[in-house]
mmCIF file of C-alpha atoms in Angstrom:
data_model
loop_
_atom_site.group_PDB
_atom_site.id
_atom_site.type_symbol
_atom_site.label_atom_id
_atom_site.label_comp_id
_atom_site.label_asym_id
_atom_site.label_seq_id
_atom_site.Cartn_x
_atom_site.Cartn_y
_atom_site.Cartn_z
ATOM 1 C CA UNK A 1 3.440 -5.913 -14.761
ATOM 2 C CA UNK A 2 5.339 -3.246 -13.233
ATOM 3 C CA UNK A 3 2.437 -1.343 -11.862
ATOM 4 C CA UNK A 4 1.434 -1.052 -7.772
ATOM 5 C CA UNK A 5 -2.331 -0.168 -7.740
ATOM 6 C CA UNK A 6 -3.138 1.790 -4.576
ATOM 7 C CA UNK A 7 -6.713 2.837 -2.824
ATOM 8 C CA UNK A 8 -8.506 4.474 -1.733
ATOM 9 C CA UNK A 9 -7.385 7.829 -3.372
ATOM 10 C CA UNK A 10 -8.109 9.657 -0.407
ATOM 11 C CA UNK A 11 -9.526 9.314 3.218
ATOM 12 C CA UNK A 12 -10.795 11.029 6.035
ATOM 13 C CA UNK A 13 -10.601 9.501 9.677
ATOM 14 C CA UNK A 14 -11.578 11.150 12.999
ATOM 15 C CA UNK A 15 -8.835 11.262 15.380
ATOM 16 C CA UNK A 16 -8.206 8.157 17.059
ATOM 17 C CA UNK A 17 -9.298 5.831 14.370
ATOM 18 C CA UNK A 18 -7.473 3.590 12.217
ATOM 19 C CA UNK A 19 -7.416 4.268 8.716
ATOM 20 C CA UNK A 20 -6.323 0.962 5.965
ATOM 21 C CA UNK A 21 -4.276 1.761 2.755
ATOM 22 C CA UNK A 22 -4.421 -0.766 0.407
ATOM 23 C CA UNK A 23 -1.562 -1.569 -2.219
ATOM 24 C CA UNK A 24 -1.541 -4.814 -5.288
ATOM 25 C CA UNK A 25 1.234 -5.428 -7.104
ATOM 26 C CA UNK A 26 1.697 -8.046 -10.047
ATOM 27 C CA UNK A 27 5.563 -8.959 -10.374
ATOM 28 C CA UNK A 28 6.741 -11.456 -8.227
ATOM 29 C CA UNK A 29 10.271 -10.796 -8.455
ATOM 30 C CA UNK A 30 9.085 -7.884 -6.123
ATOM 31 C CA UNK A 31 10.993 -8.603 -2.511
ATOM 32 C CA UNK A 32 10.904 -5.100 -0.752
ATOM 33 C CA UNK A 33 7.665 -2.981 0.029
ATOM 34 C CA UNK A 34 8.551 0.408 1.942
ATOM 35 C CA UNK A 35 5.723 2.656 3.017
ATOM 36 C CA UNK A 36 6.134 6.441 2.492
ATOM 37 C CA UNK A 37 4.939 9.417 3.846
ATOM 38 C CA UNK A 38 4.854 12.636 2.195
ATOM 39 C CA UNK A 39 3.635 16.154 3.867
ATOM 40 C CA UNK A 40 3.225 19.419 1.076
ATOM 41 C CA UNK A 41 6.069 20.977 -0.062
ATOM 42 C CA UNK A 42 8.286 17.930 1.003
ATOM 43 C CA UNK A 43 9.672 14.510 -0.325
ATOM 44 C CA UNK A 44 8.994 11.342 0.903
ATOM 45 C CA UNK A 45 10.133 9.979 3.887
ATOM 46 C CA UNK A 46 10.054 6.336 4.229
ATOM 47 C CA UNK A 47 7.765 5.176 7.502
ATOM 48 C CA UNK A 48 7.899 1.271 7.426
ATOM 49 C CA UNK A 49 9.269 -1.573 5.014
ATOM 50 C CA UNK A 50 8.315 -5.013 4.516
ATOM 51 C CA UNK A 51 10.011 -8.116 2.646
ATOM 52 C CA UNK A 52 7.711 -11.093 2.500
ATOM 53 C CA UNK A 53 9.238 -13.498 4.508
ATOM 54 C CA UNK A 54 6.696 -12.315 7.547
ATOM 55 C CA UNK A 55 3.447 -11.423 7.110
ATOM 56 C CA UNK A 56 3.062 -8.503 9.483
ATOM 57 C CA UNK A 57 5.920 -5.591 10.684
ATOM 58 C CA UNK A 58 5.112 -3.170 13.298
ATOM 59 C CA UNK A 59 6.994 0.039 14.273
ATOM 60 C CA UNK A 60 5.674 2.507 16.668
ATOM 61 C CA UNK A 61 1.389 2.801 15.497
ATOM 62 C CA UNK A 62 2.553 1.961 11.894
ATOM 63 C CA UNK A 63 2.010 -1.641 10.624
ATOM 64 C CA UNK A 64 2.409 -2.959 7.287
ATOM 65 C CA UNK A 65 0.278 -6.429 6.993
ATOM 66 C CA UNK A 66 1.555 -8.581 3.831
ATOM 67 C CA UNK A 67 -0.165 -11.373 1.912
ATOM 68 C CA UNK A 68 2.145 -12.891 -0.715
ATOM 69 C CA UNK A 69 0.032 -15.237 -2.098
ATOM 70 C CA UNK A 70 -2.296 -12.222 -3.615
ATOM 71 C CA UNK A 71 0.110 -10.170 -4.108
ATOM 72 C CA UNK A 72 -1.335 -7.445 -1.809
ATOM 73 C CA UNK A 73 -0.061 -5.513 1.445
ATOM 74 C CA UNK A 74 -1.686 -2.499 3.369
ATOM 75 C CA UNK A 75 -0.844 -0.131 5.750
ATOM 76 C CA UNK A 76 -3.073 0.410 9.296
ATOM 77 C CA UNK A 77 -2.185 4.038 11.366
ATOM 78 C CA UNK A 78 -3.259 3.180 14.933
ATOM 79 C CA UNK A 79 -4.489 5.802 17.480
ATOM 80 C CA UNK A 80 -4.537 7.877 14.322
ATOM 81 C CA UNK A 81 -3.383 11.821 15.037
ATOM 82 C CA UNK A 82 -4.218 15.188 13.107
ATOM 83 C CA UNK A 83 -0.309 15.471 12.860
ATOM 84 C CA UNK A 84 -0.917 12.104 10.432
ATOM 85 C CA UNK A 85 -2.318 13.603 8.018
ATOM 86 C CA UNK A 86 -0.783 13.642 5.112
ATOM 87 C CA UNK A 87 -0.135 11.856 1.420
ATOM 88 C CA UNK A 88 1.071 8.347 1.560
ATOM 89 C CA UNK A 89 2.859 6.050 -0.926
ATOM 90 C CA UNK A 90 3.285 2.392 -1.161
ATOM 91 C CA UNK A 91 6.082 1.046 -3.815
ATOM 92 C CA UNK A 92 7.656 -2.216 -4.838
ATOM 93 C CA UNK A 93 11.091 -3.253 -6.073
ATOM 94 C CA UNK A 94 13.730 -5.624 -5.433
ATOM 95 C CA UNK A 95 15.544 -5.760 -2.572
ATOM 96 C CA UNK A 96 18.553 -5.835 -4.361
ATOM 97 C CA UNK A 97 17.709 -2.543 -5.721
ATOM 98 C CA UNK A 98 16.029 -0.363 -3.388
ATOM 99 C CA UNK A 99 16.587 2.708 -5.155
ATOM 100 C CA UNK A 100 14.628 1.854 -8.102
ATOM 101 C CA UNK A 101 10.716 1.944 -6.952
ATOM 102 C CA UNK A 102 7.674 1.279 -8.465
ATOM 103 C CA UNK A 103 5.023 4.069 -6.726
ATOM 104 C CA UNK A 104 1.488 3.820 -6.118
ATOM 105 C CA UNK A 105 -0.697 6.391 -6.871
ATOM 106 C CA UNK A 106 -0.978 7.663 -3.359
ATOM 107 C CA UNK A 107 -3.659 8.063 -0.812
ATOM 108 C CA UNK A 108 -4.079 11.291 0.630
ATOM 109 C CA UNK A 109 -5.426 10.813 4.352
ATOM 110 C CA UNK A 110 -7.296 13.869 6.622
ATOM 111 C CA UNK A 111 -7.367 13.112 10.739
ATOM 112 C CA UNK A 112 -9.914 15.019 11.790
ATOM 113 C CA UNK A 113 -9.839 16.141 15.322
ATOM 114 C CA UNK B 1 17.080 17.714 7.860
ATOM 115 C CA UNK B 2 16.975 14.611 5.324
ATOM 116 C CA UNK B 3 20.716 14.759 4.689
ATOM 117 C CA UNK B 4 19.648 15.189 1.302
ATOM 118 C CA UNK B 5 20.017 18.790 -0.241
ATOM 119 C CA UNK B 6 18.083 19.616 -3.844
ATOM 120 C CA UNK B 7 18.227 23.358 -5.570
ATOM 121 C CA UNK B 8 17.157 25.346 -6.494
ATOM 122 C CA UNK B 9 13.628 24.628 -4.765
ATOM 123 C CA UNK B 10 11.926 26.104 -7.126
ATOM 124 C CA UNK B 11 12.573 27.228 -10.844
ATOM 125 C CA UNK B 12 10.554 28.417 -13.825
ATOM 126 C CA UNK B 13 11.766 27.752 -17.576
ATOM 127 C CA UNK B 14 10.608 28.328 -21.044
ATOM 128 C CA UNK B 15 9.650 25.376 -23.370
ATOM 129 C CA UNK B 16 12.315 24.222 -25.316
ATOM 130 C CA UNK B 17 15.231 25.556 -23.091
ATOM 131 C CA UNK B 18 17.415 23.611 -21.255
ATOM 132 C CA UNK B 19 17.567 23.059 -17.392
ATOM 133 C CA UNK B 20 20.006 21.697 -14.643
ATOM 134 C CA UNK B 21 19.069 20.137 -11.144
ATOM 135 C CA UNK B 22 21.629 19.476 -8.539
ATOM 136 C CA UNK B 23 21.225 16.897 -5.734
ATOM 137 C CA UNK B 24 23.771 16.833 -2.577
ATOM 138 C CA UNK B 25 23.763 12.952 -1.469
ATOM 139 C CA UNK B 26 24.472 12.257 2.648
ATOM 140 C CA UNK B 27 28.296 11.119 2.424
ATOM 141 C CA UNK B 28 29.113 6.853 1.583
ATOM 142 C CA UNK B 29 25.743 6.782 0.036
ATOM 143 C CA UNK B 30 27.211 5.819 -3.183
ATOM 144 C CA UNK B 31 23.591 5.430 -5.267
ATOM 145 C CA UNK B 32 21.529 8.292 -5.929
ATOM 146 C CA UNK B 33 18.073 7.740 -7.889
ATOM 147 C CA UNK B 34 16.411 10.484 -9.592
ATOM 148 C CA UNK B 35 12.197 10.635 -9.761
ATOM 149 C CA UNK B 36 9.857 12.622 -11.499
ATOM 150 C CA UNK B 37 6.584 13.696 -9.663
ATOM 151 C CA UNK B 38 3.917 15.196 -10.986
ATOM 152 C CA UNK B 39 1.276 17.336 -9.518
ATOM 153 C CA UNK B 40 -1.470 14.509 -7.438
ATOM 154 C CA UNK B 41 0.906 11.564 -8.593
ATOM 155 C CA UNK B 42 3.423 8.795 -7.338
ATOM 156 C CA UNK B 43 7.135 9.805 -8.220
ATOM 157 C CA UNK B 44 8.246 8.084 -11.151
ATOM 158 C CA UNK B 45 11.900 6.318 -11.117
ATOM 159 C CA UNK B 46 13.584 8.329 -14.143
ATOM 160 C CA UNK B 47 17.143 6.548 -13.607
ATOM 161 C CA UNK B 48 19.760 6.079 -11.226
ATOM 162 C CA UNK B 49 23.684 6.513 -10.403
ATOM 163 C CA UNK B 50 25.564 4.007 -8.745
ATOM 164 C CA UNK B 51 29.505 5.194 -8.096
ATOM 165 C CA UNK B 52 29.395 7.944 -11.224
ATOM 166 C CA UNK B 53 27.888 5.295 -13.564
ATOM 167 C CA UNK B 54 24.106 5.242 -15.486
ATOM 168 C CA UNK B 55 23.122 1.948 -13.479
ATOM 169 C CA UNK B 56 18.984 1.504 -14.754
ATOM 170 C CA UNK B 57 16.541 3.796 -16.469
ATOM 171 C CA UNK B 58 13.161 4.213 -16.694
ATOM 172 C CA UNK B 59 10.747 5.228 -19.259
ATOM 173 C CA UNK B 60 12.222 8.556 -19.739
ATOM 174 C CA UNK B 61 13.792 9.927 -23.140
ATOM 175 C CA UNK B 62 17.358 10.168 -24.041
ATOM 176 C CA UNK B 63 16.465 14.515 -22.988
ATOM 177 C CA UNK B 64 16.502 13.320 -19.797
ATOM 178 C CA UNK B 65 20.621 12.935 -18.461
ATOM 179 C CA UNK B 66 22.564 12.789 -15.779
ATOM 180 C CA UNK B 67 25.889 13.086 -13.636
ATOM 181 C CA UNK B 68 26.623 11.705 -10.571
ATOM 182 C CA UNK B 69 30.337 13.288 -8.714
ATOM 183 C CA UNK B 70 32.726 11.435 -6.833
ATOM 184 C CA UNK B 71 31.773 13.893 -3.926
ATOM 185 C CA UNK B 72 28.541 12.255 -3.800
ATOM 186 C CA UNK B 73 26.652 15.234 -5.587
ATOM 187 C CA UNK B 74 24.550 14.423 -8.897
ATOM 188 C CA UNK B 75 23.021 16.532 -11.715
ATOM 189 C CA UNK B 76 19.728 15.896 -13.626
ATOM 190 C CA UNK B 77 20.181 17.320 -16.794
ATOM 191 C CA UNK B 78 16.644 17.882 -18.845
ATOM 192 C CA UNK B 79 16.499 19.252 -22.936
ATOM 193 C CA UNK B 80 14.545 20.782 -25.209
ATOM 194 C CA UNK B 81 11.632 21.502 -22.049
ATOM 195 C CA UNK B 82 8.225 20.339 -22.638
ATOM 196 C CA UNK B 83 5.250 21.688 -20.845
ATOM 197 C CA UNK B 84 4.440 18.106 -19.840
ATOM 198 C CA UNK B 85 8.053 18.282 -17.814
ATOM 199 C CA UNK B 86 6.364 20.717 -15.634
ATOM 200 C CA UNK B 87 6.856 18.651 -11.660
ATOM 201 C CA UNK B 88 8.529 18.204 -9.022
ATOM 202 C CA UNK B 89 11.695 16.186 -8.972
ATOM 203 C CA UNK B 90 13.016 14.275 -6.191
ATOM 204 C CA UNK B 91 16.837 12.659 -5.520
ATOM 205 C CA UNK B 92 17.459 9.692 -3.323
ATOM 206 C CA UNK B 93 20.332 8.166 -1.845
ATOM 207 C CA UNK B 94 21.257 5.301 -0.442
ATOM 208 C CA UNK B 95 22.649 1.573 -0.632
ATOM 209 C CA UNK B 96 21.301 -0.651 -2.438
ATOM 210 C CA UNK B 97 19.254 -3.412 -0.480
ATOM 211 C CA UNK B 98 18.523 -1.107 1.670
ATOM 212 C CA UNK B 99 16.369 2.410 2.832
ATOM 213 C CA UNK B 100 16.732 5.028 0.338
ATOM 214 C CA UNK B 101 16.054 9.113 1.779
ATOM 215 C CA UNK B 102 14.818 11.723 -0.480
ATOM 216 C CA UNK B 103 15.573 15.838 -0.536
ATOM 217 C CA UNK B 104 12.968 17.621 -0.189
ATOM 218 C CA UNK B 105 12.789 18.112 -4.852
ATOM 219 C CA UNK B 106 12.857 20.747 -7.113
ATOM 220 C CA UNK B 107 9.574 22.383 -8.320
ATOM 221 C CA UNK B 108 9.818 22.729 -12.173
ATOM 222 C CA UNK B 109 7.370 24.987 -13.999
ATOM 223 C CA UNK B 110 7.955 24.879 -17.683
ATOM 224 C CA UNK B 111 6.218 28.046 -19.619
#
């Protein structure tokens, strides 16, 4: 029940496209979906968060789209850029605990150009 | 710069020896969360600190300890080194309820 299962694994786009990551989670006393990105030899650095009062957030070409009643949220790149590429992580927890998240299995995404 | 500081960066250890990692937390974050990744994985939440106390765990064993400092600095403390320990590790800090930031880890390679 604590599990977030993410696809695809991987994913190449050409430049400009619009790749879809796609995360499901199965508790619902989940409240608080951040996005991360994560280039080699670096941690994560959180993109974009959701809570799922709304059903959509964007910042920038990053948008998180949320359905609560499946319990499933994904992530769209816009415009998508070679400088994008890189490994990307959903994860789930409670809001009133946002240092204690649940990980996908990550998606590693190639922009080619 | 993350705000975040983890060393050393890298380190290599023998089984069954003992090993320290030290995470520098951005100043007022007063919750620092310690994660395990391994190599083509998601991290993995191994506990967390909240103002110098244990404050959740997850499915780690007792080997696995740590220390958080009033100066906002923590410790991950690991014992008797498995091979299977071999990852990177990852602090994060932040406030609860909201956006935590992570250093940039430690890469441990257990021989």
């Amino acid at each position: 029940q604590q599990q977030v299962k993410q696809s695809p694994q991987s994913l190449i786009v050409q430049k400009g496209g619009i790749p879809i990551i796609n995360c499901a989670y199965e508790n619902t006393a989940f409240d608080y979906f951040p996005w991360y990105q994560q280039f080699p030899g670096k941690g994560p650095a959180l993109l974009i968060a959701i809570r799922p009062d709304v059903s959509e957030k964007k910042e920038g070409r990053f948008t998180i789209s949320f359905n609560k009643s499946a319990k499933q949220f994904s992530l769209h790149i816009m415009d998508s850029q070679p400088g994008d590429s890189a490994t990307y992580f959903c994860a789930a927890t409670v809001s009133s605990n946002t240092g204690k998240l649940i990980f996908g299995q990550g998606t590693t995404l190639q922009v080619k150009p | 710069e993350t705000g975040v500081t983890q060393s050393p960066t890298h380190l290599i250890k023998t089984r069954g020896q003992q090993v320290t990692l030290r995470c520098s937390s951005q100043s007022g974050h007063n919750t620092v969360s310690w994660y395990q990744q391994a190599l083509g994985q998601g991290p993995q939440f191994i506990f967390q600190y909240y103002r110098e106390e244990e404050n959740g765990r997850g499915n780690f064993p007792p080997r696995f300890s740590g220390l958080q400092f009033p100066n906002y600095s923590s410790e991950l403390n690991v014992n008797a080194l498995e091979l299977d320990d071999s990852a990177l590790y990852l602090c994060a800090s932040g406030d609860r309820g909201r956006g935590y930031t992570f250093g940039s880890g430690t890469r441990l390679t257990v021989v």
